Coordinates of C-alpha atoms in Angstrom, one line a residue:
M1 CA 110.3 289.0 198.8
N2 CA 109.7 289.6 195.1
A3 CA 106.2 288.9 193.7
E4 CA 107.0 285.6 192.1
R5 CA 110.2 284.1 193.6
L6 CA 112.5 284.7 196.6
R7 CA 115.8 285.8 195.0
V8 CA 118.7 284.2 197.0
L9 CA 122.3 285.2 196.0
V10 CA 124.8 282.5 197.1
L11 CA 128.2 284.0 197.2
G12 CA 130.7 281.2 196.7
G13 CA 127.8 279.4 195.1
Y14 CA 129.9 276.8 193.2
G15 CA 132.3 276.3 196.2
T16 CA 132.5 273.6 198.8
F17 CA 129.5 274.7 201.0
G18 CA 127.8 277.2 198.8
G19 CA 127.5 274.5 196.1
R20 CA 125.9 272.1 198.6
L21 CA 123.5 274.8 199.8
A22 CA 122.4 275.3 196.1
R23 CA 121.9 271.6 195.7
L24 CA 119.8 271.4 198.8
L25 CA 117.6 274.3 197.6
C26 CA 117.4 273.6 193.9
D27 CA 114.2 271.6 194.2
E28 CA 112.2 274.7 195.4
P29 CA 110.3 276.3 192.6
R30 CA 109.6 279.5 194.7
L31 CA 113.3 280.4 194.6
T32 CA 115.6 282.1 192.1
L33 CA 119.2 281.0 193.0
L34 CA 121.9 283.4 191.9
I35 CA 125.1 281.3 191.8
A36 CA 127.8 283.9 192.4
G37 CA 131.6 283.9 192.5
R38 CA 134.7 285.4 191.0
S39 CA 134.5 283.1 187.9
L40 CA 131.5 283.5 185.7
G41 CA 132.6 280.4 183.8
K42 CA 132.6 278.2 186.9
A43 CA 129.2 279.6 188.0
R44 CA 127.8 278.8 184.5
A45 CA 129.1 275.3 184.6
F46 CA 127.8 274.6 188.1
A47 CA 124.4 276.1 187.2
A48 CA 124.1 274.0 184.1
A49 CA 124.8 270.8 186.1
L50 CA 122.0 271.5 188.5
Q51 CA 118.7 269.6 187.8
A52 CA 116.7 272.4 189.3
R53 CA 113.1 273.3 189.8
A54 CA 114.3 276.6 191.1
A55 CA 115.3 279.3 188.6
V56 CA 119.1 279.4 188.5
E57 CA 121.2 282.3 187.3
P58 CA 125.0 282.3 187.2
V59 CA 126.5 285.7 188.0
R60 CA 129.9 287.1 188.7
M61 CA 130.5 288.8 192.0
D62 CA 133.7 289.4 194.1
R63 CA 133.3 289.9 197.8
S64 CA 136.4 292.2 197.7
G65 CA 135.0 294.3 194.9
D66 CA 132.3 296.9 194.7
V67 CA 129.7 294.8 196.4
A68 CA 127.1 297.6 196.8
A69 CA 127.1 298.3 193.1
A70 CA 126.7 294.6 192.3
L71 CA 123.9 294.1 194.7
A72 CA 122.1 297.1 193.4
V73 CA 122.1 295.5 189.9
L74 CA 121.2 291.9 191.0
K75 CA 118.5 293.0 193.5
P76 CA 118.5 289.8 195.7
D77 CA 116.1 289.5 198.6
L78 CA 118.7 287.5 200.6
V79 CA 122.5 287.2 200.3
V80 CA 124.2 284.0 201.7
D81 CA 127.9 284.4 202.1
A82 CA 129.4 280.9 201.8
S83 CA 132.8 282.1 200.4
G84 CA 135.0 282.2 203.5
P85 CA 137.4 282.1 205.1
F86 CA 136.1 284.5 207.7
Q87 CA 139.1 284.5 210.1
D88 CA 140.9 287.2 208.1
T89 CA 138.5 289.5 206.3
G90 CA 140.7 292.6 206.2
P91 CA 140.2 296.1 207.7
E92 CA 136.5 296.2 206.8
P93 CA 135.2 292.7 207.7
Y94 CA 131.5 293.7 207.4
R95 CA 131.6 295.5 204.0
L96 CA 129.2 293.0 202.5
V97 CA 126.8 293.0 205.5
E98 CA 126.7 296.8 205.6
A99 CA 126.0 297.0 201.9
C100 CA 123.1 294.5 202.3
I101 CA 121.6 296.5 205.2
A102 CA 121.9 299.8 203.4
L103 CA 120.1 298.3 200.4
K104 CA 117.5 296.6 202.6
I105 CA 118.7 293.1 201.6
C106 CA 118.6 290.3 204.2
Y107 CA 121.9 288.5 204.9
L108 CA 123.2 285.3 206.4
D109 CA 126.5 283.5 206.3
L110 CA 128.2 280.2 207.0
A111 CA 131.0 281.8 209.1
D112 CA 132.7 279.8 211.8
A113 CA 135.2 282.6 212.9
T114 CA 134.6 283.6 216.5
A115 CA 135.4 287.3 216.1
F116 CA 133.4 287.7 212.9
V117 CA 130.3 285.9 214.2
A118 CA 130.3 287.6 217.6
G119 CA 131.0 291.0 216.2
I120 CA 128.0 291.2 213.8
S121 CA 125.9 292.3 216.7
G122 CA 127.5 295.7 216.3
L123 CA 125.3 296.2 213.2
D124 CA 122.1 295.3 215.1
A125 CA 120.7 298.8 215.4
C126 CA 121.1 299.5 211.7
A127 CA 119.6 296.3 210.7
R128 CA 116.5 296.9 212.9
Q129 CA 116.1 300.4 211.6
T130 CA 116.0 299.1 207.9
G131 CA 113.9 296.1 208.8
V132 CA 116.2 293.3 207.6
F133 CA 117.9 290.5 209.4
A134 CA 121.7 289.6 209.3
L135 CA 122.5 286.3 210.8
S136 CA 126.1 285.1 211.2
G137 CA 127.3 281.5 211.9
C138 CA 124.5 279.6 210.1
S139 CA 126.7 276.5 210.1
S140 CA 127.5 273.5 212.4
F141 CA 128.9 276.0 214.9
P142 CA 127.0 277.8 216.4
A143 CA 123.6 277.2 214.6
L144 CA 123.4 273.4 214.9
S145 CA 125.4 273.2 218.1
F146 CA 123.1 275.6 219.9
A147 CA 120.1 273.8 218.5
A148 CA 121.4 270.6 220.1
L149 CA 122.2 272.5 223.3
D150 CA 118.6 273.7 223.6
A151 CA 117.4 270.1 223.2
L152 CA 119.7 269.0 226.0
R153 CA 118.7 271.7 228.5
P154 CA 115.4 270.2 230.0
G155 CA 116.0 268.9 233.5
F156 CA 119.1 271.0 234.2
A157 CA 118.7 273.5 237.0
N158 CA 122.2 274.8 236.1
I159 CA 124.7 273.8 233.4
E160 CA 128.3 273.6 234.4
T161 CA 130.2 272.4 231.2
V162 CA 129.5 272.3 227.5
T163 CA 131.8 270.3 225.2
A164 CA 131.3 270.0 221.5
G165 CA 133.2 268.6 218.5
I166 CA 133.0 267.8 214.9
A167 CA 134.6 264.8 213.1
P168 CA 134.6 265.1 209.3
S169 CA 135.0 262.0 207.2
P170 CA 138.6 261.7 206.0
R171 CA 137.2 261.3 202.4
A172 CA 135.0 264.4 202.6
R173 CA 137.6 266.5 200.7
M174 CA 137.8 269.6 202.8
G175 CA 138.1 272.8 200.8
L176 CA 141.3 275.0 200.9
N177 CA 139.4 277.7 202.8
V178 CA 138.6 275.3 205.6
V179 CA 142.3 274.4 205.9
K180 CA 143.2 278.1 205.8
A181 CA 140.8 278.8 208.6
V182 CA 142.3 276.0 210.8
C183 CA 145.9 277.2 210.0
S184 CA 145.0 280.8 211.0
Y185 CA 144.5 279.9 214.6
A186 CA 146.7 276.8 215.0
G187 CA 149.1 277.3 218.0
K188 CA 147.6 280.7 218.8
K189 CA 145.7 281.8 221.9
V190 CA 142.0 280.8 221.9
P191 CA 140.0 282.5 224.7
L192 CA 137.7 280.1 226.6
I193 CA 136.2 279.4 230.0
R194 CA 137.8 276.9 232.3
D195 CA 136.9 276.3 236.0
G196 CA 134.6 279.2 235.9
K197 CA 137.3 281.7 234.8
P198 CA 138.3 283.2 231.5
T199 CA 141.6 281.7 230.3
I200 CA 143.2 280.7 227.0
G201 CA 143.9 277.5 225.2
R202 CA 146.0 276.8 222.2
G203 CA 144.4 276.1 218.9
M204 CA 145.0 272.5 217.6
I205 CA 147.3 271.8 220.6
D206 CA 144.9 271.4 223.6
G207 CA 142.4 268.5 223.2
I208 CA 140.1 265.9 224.6
E209 CA 139.1 262.3 223.6
K210 CA 135.5 261.4 222.8
T211 CA 133.4 258.7 221.1
I212 CA 130.6 259.9 218.9
A213 CA 127.8 257.3 219.2
P214 CA 124.1 258.1 218.5
P215 CA 122.0 255.5 220.4
G216 CA 121.3 252.5 218.3
C217 CA 124.0 253.3 215.7
V218 CA 127.5 252.0 215.0
P219 CA 129.7 254.5 216.8
L220 CA 132.7 256.2 215.3
R221 CA 136.1 255.2 216.5
R222 CA 137.2 257.1 219.6
R223 CA 139.4 260.0 218.6
R224 CA 141.1 263.1 219.9
F225 CA 139.4 266.4 219.3
A226 CA 141.9 269.3 219.1
L227 CA 140.8 272.8 220.3
A228 CA 139.1 274.7 217.5
D229 CA 138.4 278.4 217.6
A230 CA 134.6 278.2 217.2
P231 CA 132.1 281.0 217.9
D232 CA 130.5 278.9 220.7
L233 CA 133.5 279.7 223.0
A234 CA 132.5 283.3 223.0
L235 CA 128.7 282.8 222.9
L236 CA 128.2 280.1 225.5
P237 CA 129.3 282.2 228.6
Q238 CA 126.7 284.8 227.5
A239 CA 124.0 282.2 227.0
I240 CA 124.6 280.2 230.2
P241 CA 125.2 282.2 233.4
G242 CA 127.6 280.5 235.7
L243 CA 129.1 278.2 233.1
Q244 CA 132.3 276.6 234.4
S245 CA 133.9 275.2 231.3
A246 CA 133.5 275.2 227.5
F247 CA 135.4 273.4 224.7
T248 CA 134.9 273.0 221.0
G249 CA 137.1 270.7 219.0
A250 CA 137.8 269.1 215.6
G251 CA 138.6 265.4 215.4
T252 CA 139.9 264.7 211.9
E253 CA 141.0 261.4 210.4
P254 CA 143.5 260.0 209.9
Q255 CA 144.5 261.1 213.4
I256 CA 148.2 261.0 212.6
L257 CA 147.7 264.1 210.3
Q258 CA 145.9 266.0 213.0
R259 CA 148.7 265.2 215.4
L260 CA 151.2 266.3 212.8
L261 CA 149.4 269.6 212.5
G262 CA 149.5 269.9 216.3
R263 CA 153.2 269.5 216.2
F264 CA 153.6 272.3 213.6
A265 CA 151.3 274.4 215.8
W266 CA 153.9 274.3 218.5
L267 CA 156.1 276.4 216.2
V268 CA 153.5 279.2 216.6
R269 CA 153.1 278.5 220.3
L270 CA 156.9 278.9 220.8
G271 CA 157.1 282.0 218.7
I272 CA 159.3 280.4 216.0
V273 CA 156.8 281.3 213.3
R274 CA 153.9 283.8 213.4
S275 CA 151.3 281.7 211.7
L276 CA 150.8 278.4 209.8
S277 CA 148.7 280.2 207.2
P278 CA 151.4 280.1 204.5
L279 CA 151.5 276.3 204.9
A280 CA 147.7 275.9 204.3
P281 CA 148.1 274.8 200.6
L282 CA 150.6 272.2 201.7
F283 CA 148.4 270.8 204.5
H284 CA 145.5 270.9 202.1
R285 CA 147.3 268.8 199.5
T286 CA 148.5 266.4 202.2
S287 CA 144.9 265.9 203.5
Q288 CA 143.8 265.1 199.9
L289 CA 146.6 262.6 199.4
F290 CA 146.1 260.8 202.7
A291 CA 142.3 260.7 202.7
F292 CA 141.9 257.2 204.1
G293 CA 139.8 255.7 206.9
E294 CA 136.1 255.0 207.4
H295 CA 134.0 257.2 205.1
R296 CA 131.9 258.4 208.0
G297 CA 131.7 261.7 210.0
G298 CA 130.0 263.0 213.1
M299 CA 129.4 265.6 215.6
F300 CA 128.5 265.8 219.4
V301 CA 127.5 268.2 222.0
A302 CA 127.8 267.1 225.7
V303 CA 126.5 268.9 228.8
T304 CA 127.0 268.3 232.5
G305 CA 125.4 270.0 235.5
K306 CA 122.9 269.7 238.3
T307 CA 119.2 269.0 238.5
A308 CA 116.8 271.0 240.8
D309 CA 117.5 268.5 243.7
G310 CA 121.2 268.8 243.3
S311 CA 121.8 265.5 241.5
A312 CA 124.5 265.3 238.9
L313 CA 123.3 265.0 235.3
E314 CA 125.2 264.3 232.1
R315 CA 123.5 264.4 228.7
S316 CA 124.9 264.4 225.2
W317 CA 123.6 264.7 221.6
H318 CA 125.3 262.7 218.9
L319 CA 125.3 262.6 215.1
T320 CA 126.8 260.3 212.5
A321 CA 126.8 260.8 208.8
E322 CA 127.6 258.1 206.2
G323 CA 129.7 258.6 203.0
D324 CA 129.4 261.9 201.3
D325 CA 126.3 263.1 203.3
G326 CA 128.2 264.8 206.1
P327 CA 129.4 267.9 204.2
F328 CA 125.8 268.9 203.5
I329 CA 125.2 269.5 207.2
P330 CA 127.0 272.9 207.5
A331 CA 124.6 274.3 204.9
M332 CA 121.4 273.0 206.5
A333 CA 120.9 275.9 208.9
A334 CA 120.8 278.3 206.0
E335 CA 118.5 276.0 204.2
A336 CA 116.2 275.7 207.2
I337 CA 116.0 279.5 207.5
I338 CA 115.3 280.0 203.8
R339 CA 112.6 277.3 203.8
G340 CA 111.1 278.8 206.9
W341 CA 110.9 282.2 205.2
L342 CA 109.1 280.6 202.3
A343 CA 106.7 279.0 204.8
G344 CA 106.0 282.4 206.4
T345 CA 108.4 282.3 209.3
K346 CA 111.0 285.0 208.5
P347 CA 113.6 285.8 211.1
E348 CA 113.1 289.0 213.1
P349 CA 115.0 292.1 212.0
G350 CA 118.4 292.7 213.5
A351 CA 122.0 291.6 213.3
R352 CA 123.1 288.8 215.5
P353 CA 124.9 285.4 215.7
A354 CA 122.7 282.5 214.5
A355 CA 122.8 280.7 217.9
G356 CA 119.2 279.9 218.6
A357 CA 118.0 280.8 215.1
V358 CA 117.0 277.2 214.3
T359 CA 115.9 274.2 216.4
L360 CA 116.6 270.5 216.1
A361 CA 113.0 270.1 215.0
D362 CA 113.9 272.4 212.0
F363 CA 116.9 270.2 211.2
E364 CA 115.2 266.8 211.5
P365 CA 113.3 266.7 208.1
L366 CA 116.4 268.1 206.4
L367 CA 118.7 265.4 208.0
A368 CA 116.2 262.7 207.2
R369 CA 116.9 262.9 203.5
F370 CA 120.4 261.5 204.1
A371 CA 122.1 258.6 205.8
I372 CA 122.4 260.7 209.0
R373 CA 121.5 259.5 212.4
T374 CA 121.1 261.5 215.6
G375 CA 120.2 260.8 219.2
I376 CA 120.6 261.8 222.8
R377 CA 122.4 259.8 225.5
E378 CA 121.9 260.4 229.3
T379 CA 124.1 259.3 232.2
S380 CA 122.4 259.3 235.6
A381 CA 122.2 257.2 238.7
E382 CA 119.1 255.4 237.5
H383 CA 119.2 251.7 238.0
R384 CA 118.8 250.2 234.5
S385 CA 119.7 247.0 232.7
L386 CA 122.9 246.7 230.7
Y387 CA 121.1 246.9 227.3
R388 CA 118.9 249.8 228.4
R389 CA 122.0 251.7 229.4
M390 CA 123.8 250.8 226.1
L391 CA 120.9 251.7 223.8
S392 CA 119.7 254.8 225.7
S393 CA 116.9 256.5 223.7
A394 CA 117.1 253.8 221.0
W395 CA 115.6 251.4 223.5
A396 CA 112.2 252.5 222.4
D397 CA 112.9 251.1 218.9
L398 CA 113.1 247.5 220.2
P399 CA 110.2 245.1 219.6
P400 CA 108.4 244.3 222.9
A401 CA 109.7 240.7 223.1
V402 CA 113.3 241.7 222.5
A403 CA 113.0 244.5 225.1
A404 CA 111.5 242.1 227.6
M405 CA 114.4 239.7 227.1
H406 CA 117.0 242.3 228.0
D407 CA 115.2 244.3 230.6
G408 CA 115.7 242.0 233.6
M409 CA 118.0 242.8 236.5
E410 CA 117.5 239.6 238.4
T411 CA 119.0 236.1 237.8
R412 CA 116.6 234.2 235.6
T413 CA 116.5 231.3 233.1
V414 CA 114.5 231.2 229.9
E415 CA 113.9 228.1 227.7
G416 CA 113.1 227.4 224.1
R417 CA 114.1 225.4 221.0
A418 CA 117.0 225.8 218.5
K419 CA 118.5 224.5 215.3
V420 CA 122.3 224.3 215.4
E421 CA 124.6 224.1 212.3
R422 CA 128.4 223.7 212.6
G423 CA 131.3 224.3 210.2
T424 CA 133.2 221.3 209.0
G425 CA 136.7 222.7 208.5
L426 CA 139.5 221.9 210.9
F427 CA 140.0 225.4 212.2
A428 CA 136.2 225.9 212.5
R429 CA 136.0 222.7 214.6
L430 CA 139.0 223.8 216.8
T431 CA 137.5 227.2 217.4
A432 CA 134.1 225.8 218.3
A433 CA 135.7 223.3 220.7
I434 CA 137.7 226.1 222.4
I435 CA 134.6 228.3 222.9
G436 CA 132.3 225.3 223.7
F437 CA 129.8 225.8 221.0
P438 CA 127.0 223.1 220.7
A439 CA 127.1 220.2 218.3
E440 CA 125.0 220.2 215.2
N441 CA 121.3 219.4 215.7
A442 CA 118.2 220.1 213.7
D443 CA 116.0 220.5 216.8
V444 CA 117.4 220.8 220.3
P445 CA 116.2 222.2 223.6
V446 CA 117.9 225.4 224.7
S447 CA 118.0 227.5 227.8
V448 CA 119.8 230.7 228.7
R449 CA 120.6 231.7 232.3
F450 CA 121.1 235.4 232.8
E451 CA 123.1 236.5 235.9
C452 CA 123.3 240.2 236.5
D453 CA 126.0 241.6 238.9
G454 CA 127.7 245.0 239.1
G455 CA 126.4 246.1 235.6
R456 CA 127.6 242.9 233.9
E457 CA 125.6 240.0 232.6
T458 CA 126.8 236.4 232.5
W459 CA 125.0 234.4 229.9
T460 CA 125.1 230.6 230.2
R461 CA 123.6 229.0 227.1
T462 CA 122.7 225.3 227.3
F463 CA 122.0 223.2 224.3
A464 CA 120.8 219.6 225.1
G465 CA 122.7 219.6 228.3
K466 CA 125.9 221.1 227.0
S467 CA 126.7 224.7 228.1
F468 CA 129.0 227.5 227.1
R469 CA 129.3 230.9 228.8
S470 CA 130.0 234.5 227.9
I471 CA 130.2 237.7 230.0
Q472 CA 128.8 240.9 228.7
S473 CA 129.6 244.4 229.9
A474 CA 129.7 248.0 228.7
G475 CA 132.9 248.9 226.9
T476 CA 135.1 251.6 228.4
G477 CA 137.7 254.0 227.2
G478 CA 138.3 253.4 223.5
D479 CA 135.4 250.9 223.5
E480 CA 132.9 253.3 225.0
H481 CA 129.3 252.7 223.7
L482 CA 130.1 249.2 222.5
L483 CA 129.0 246.0 224.2
A484 CA 132.0 243.9 225.3
E485 CA 131.4 240.1 225.2
D486 CA 134.1 237.8 226.6
F487 CA 134.3 234.2 225.3
G488 CA 137.2 232.7 227.2
P489 CA 140.4 234.4 225.9
F490 CA 138.5 236.3 223.2
R491 CA 136.8 239.7 223.7
V492 CA 134.4 240.9 221.0
L493 CA 133.2 244.5 220.8
I494 CA 129.7 244.9 219.4
A495 CA 127.5 247.7 218.3
L496 CA 123.8 247.3 219.2
V497 CA 121.7 248.6 216.2
P498 CA 117.9 248.5 216.2
E499 CA 116.9 248.3 212.5
S500 CA 113.7 247.4 210.8
G501 CA 112.2 245.6 213.8
R502 CA 115.4 243.7 214.6
L503 CA 118.2 244.3 217.1
R504 CA 121.4 243.7 215.0
L505 CA 124.7 242.9 216.7
T506 CA 127.5 244.3 214.6
I507 CA 131.1 243.5 215.5
R508 CA 133.4 246.5 215.5
R509 CA 136.6 245.0 216.9
W510 CA 138.0 242.0 218.7
R511 CA 140.9 240.9 220.9
F512 CA 142.7 237.8 222.0
L513 CA 144.2 237.9 225.5
G514 CA 143.9 241.7 225.3
L515 CA 145.8 242.0 222.0
P516 CA 143.9 243.7 219.1
L517 CA 143.2 241.5 216.1
P518 CA 142.5 242.6 212.5
L519 CA 138.8 243.4 212.0
F520 CA 138.7 241.7 208.6
L521 CA 139.5 238.4 210.4
A522 CA 136.8 239.0 213.1
P523 CA 134.1 236.3 213.6
G524 CA 131.3 238.1 211.8
G525 CA 128.1 236.9 210.3
D526 CA 124.4 237.8 210.3
T527 CA 123.4 238.1 213.9
F528 CA 120.1 239.6 215.1
E529 CA 117.2 239.3 217.5
E530 CA 113.6 239.9 216.5
E531 CA 110.0 239.2 217.5
R532 CA 107.8 236.9 215.5
D533 CA 104.4 235.6 216.5
G534 CA 104.8 237.3 219.8
R535 CA 108.0 235.3 220.6
F536 CA 111.6 236.3 221.1
R537 CA 113.7 234.8 218.2
F538 CA 117.4 234.7 217.7
H539 CA 119.7 234.2 214.7
V540 CA 123.4 233.9 215.6
E541 CA 125.9 233.3 212.9
I542 CA 129.7 233.1 213.6
K543 CA 132.2 232.7 210.8
S544 CA 135.5 234.2 209.6
P545 CA 137.5 234.4 206.4
I546 CA 140.0 231.8 207.8
T547 CA 137.6 229.2 209.2
G548 CA 134.4 229.7 207.2
L549 CA 131.3 228.9 209.2
I550 CA 132.0 228.1 212.8
V551 CA 128.5 227.9 214.2
R552 CA 125.0 229.1 213.4
Y553 CA 122.1 228.7 215.8
T554 CA 118.6 229.9 215.3
G555 CA 115.4 229.5 217.4
W556 CA 113.2 231.0 220.0
L557 CA 113.1 231.6 223.8
G558 CA 110.3 232.3 226.3

């Protein structure tokens, strides 16, 4: 490290991920950021736009040029290669790494190519001899995925399967290099472990379905994750002796485009074409044109295995990111390593994959700056109430009175008082009559009878002697991690979201006699439970664009 500032050269510094890394680090006055790329003009424009406390210098550098000469002039302490793609780096894939080691410059990259990340260990002896570190794969895979895996390990005597996937927002605007990387392995053989044996899958053809749902958050829609050639597939069998199966996948939206890419991948699978790489620009333009869907992304890592007493255990880590925040995540492992260096924790010398280089604790303060939520879910034989199972680790975020109301497993009745308001429109009155909602009343006695049976809860609400009933259960399949509530012929799927001392109930979809209905017509409204003055209080509002207000009832129980 130089006397005044740590000099960090970001190759691809104005690109998709290099630019985001620069934005994440530009508030650090102990850094000099060298924004490097083939175009000095683009580097200058990007550097000028940064409102930085770090010193920022635009420079020209081409990874395919004389990198040793360029590095000798620029004299960085650390090179971050964020240029990509790393799937096809030519006959000398480690030219840049070798130049860094020879000049005693530390190195890390955001590579996600299995062969490149796993192969960097071949330079370990040289890196140790010169006293520098070279870490490959400082990205979502394997740096973040292995950090999540380490957090999931406690309690497992042996791990049998590891499944992981990433689901970018459809409006995140993937760079061309990302699409090139996917096209490079689409339809081709991808080595993996299945049923305890080495085998092969087919990139973007094989797949699984999964719902990403951090506890206490609105889950992403269930989607198919197509097999992606991520470094974890090579690293996991080395890290977990006896591993039976491993899978890494990508679940992009809209899913129809991913399925279309899968169909094209069959051309490679059948030997009709050698590679989809020539079509990467076309796929990239198509993804930009059809960038529609929820502006949310996510990631998961799921583990199954056995405890010390032989009991089955399943645990999973989930992440959701709102809006434009998700694309910052692949750069955060590099950020964590650099900030750790500044804080006095420099990685040990040697060349190796970045699996295990950072922990979830290292990521947490970095993720907290954004609309990003994470959490761990556990499936076990433990006998728990419906809401405890649904909320998992987010159960701890509930106010005591709300938790107590939902924690019973026995049949019980609680009483209180309520105010009821009713909509006056014809359709509002008809809907209320079909469901059996109570009549309007400024102050009415209310009771709720909870009957628990087979993991389901039957709620019978009685207002001044008039009752209506609903049945609540855990959603399954495409409704996984949502609370299913049945009102006669209607089924409403609800996300349970603890937020600011309240438990909010957010409608995600609904059906009539099993038929899906448009979400924008769903009976929404501000519905939550909270604790005030030591009492459980409820606020239920049901309305729709067609009917207006149907019913609103507020009050207390207990």
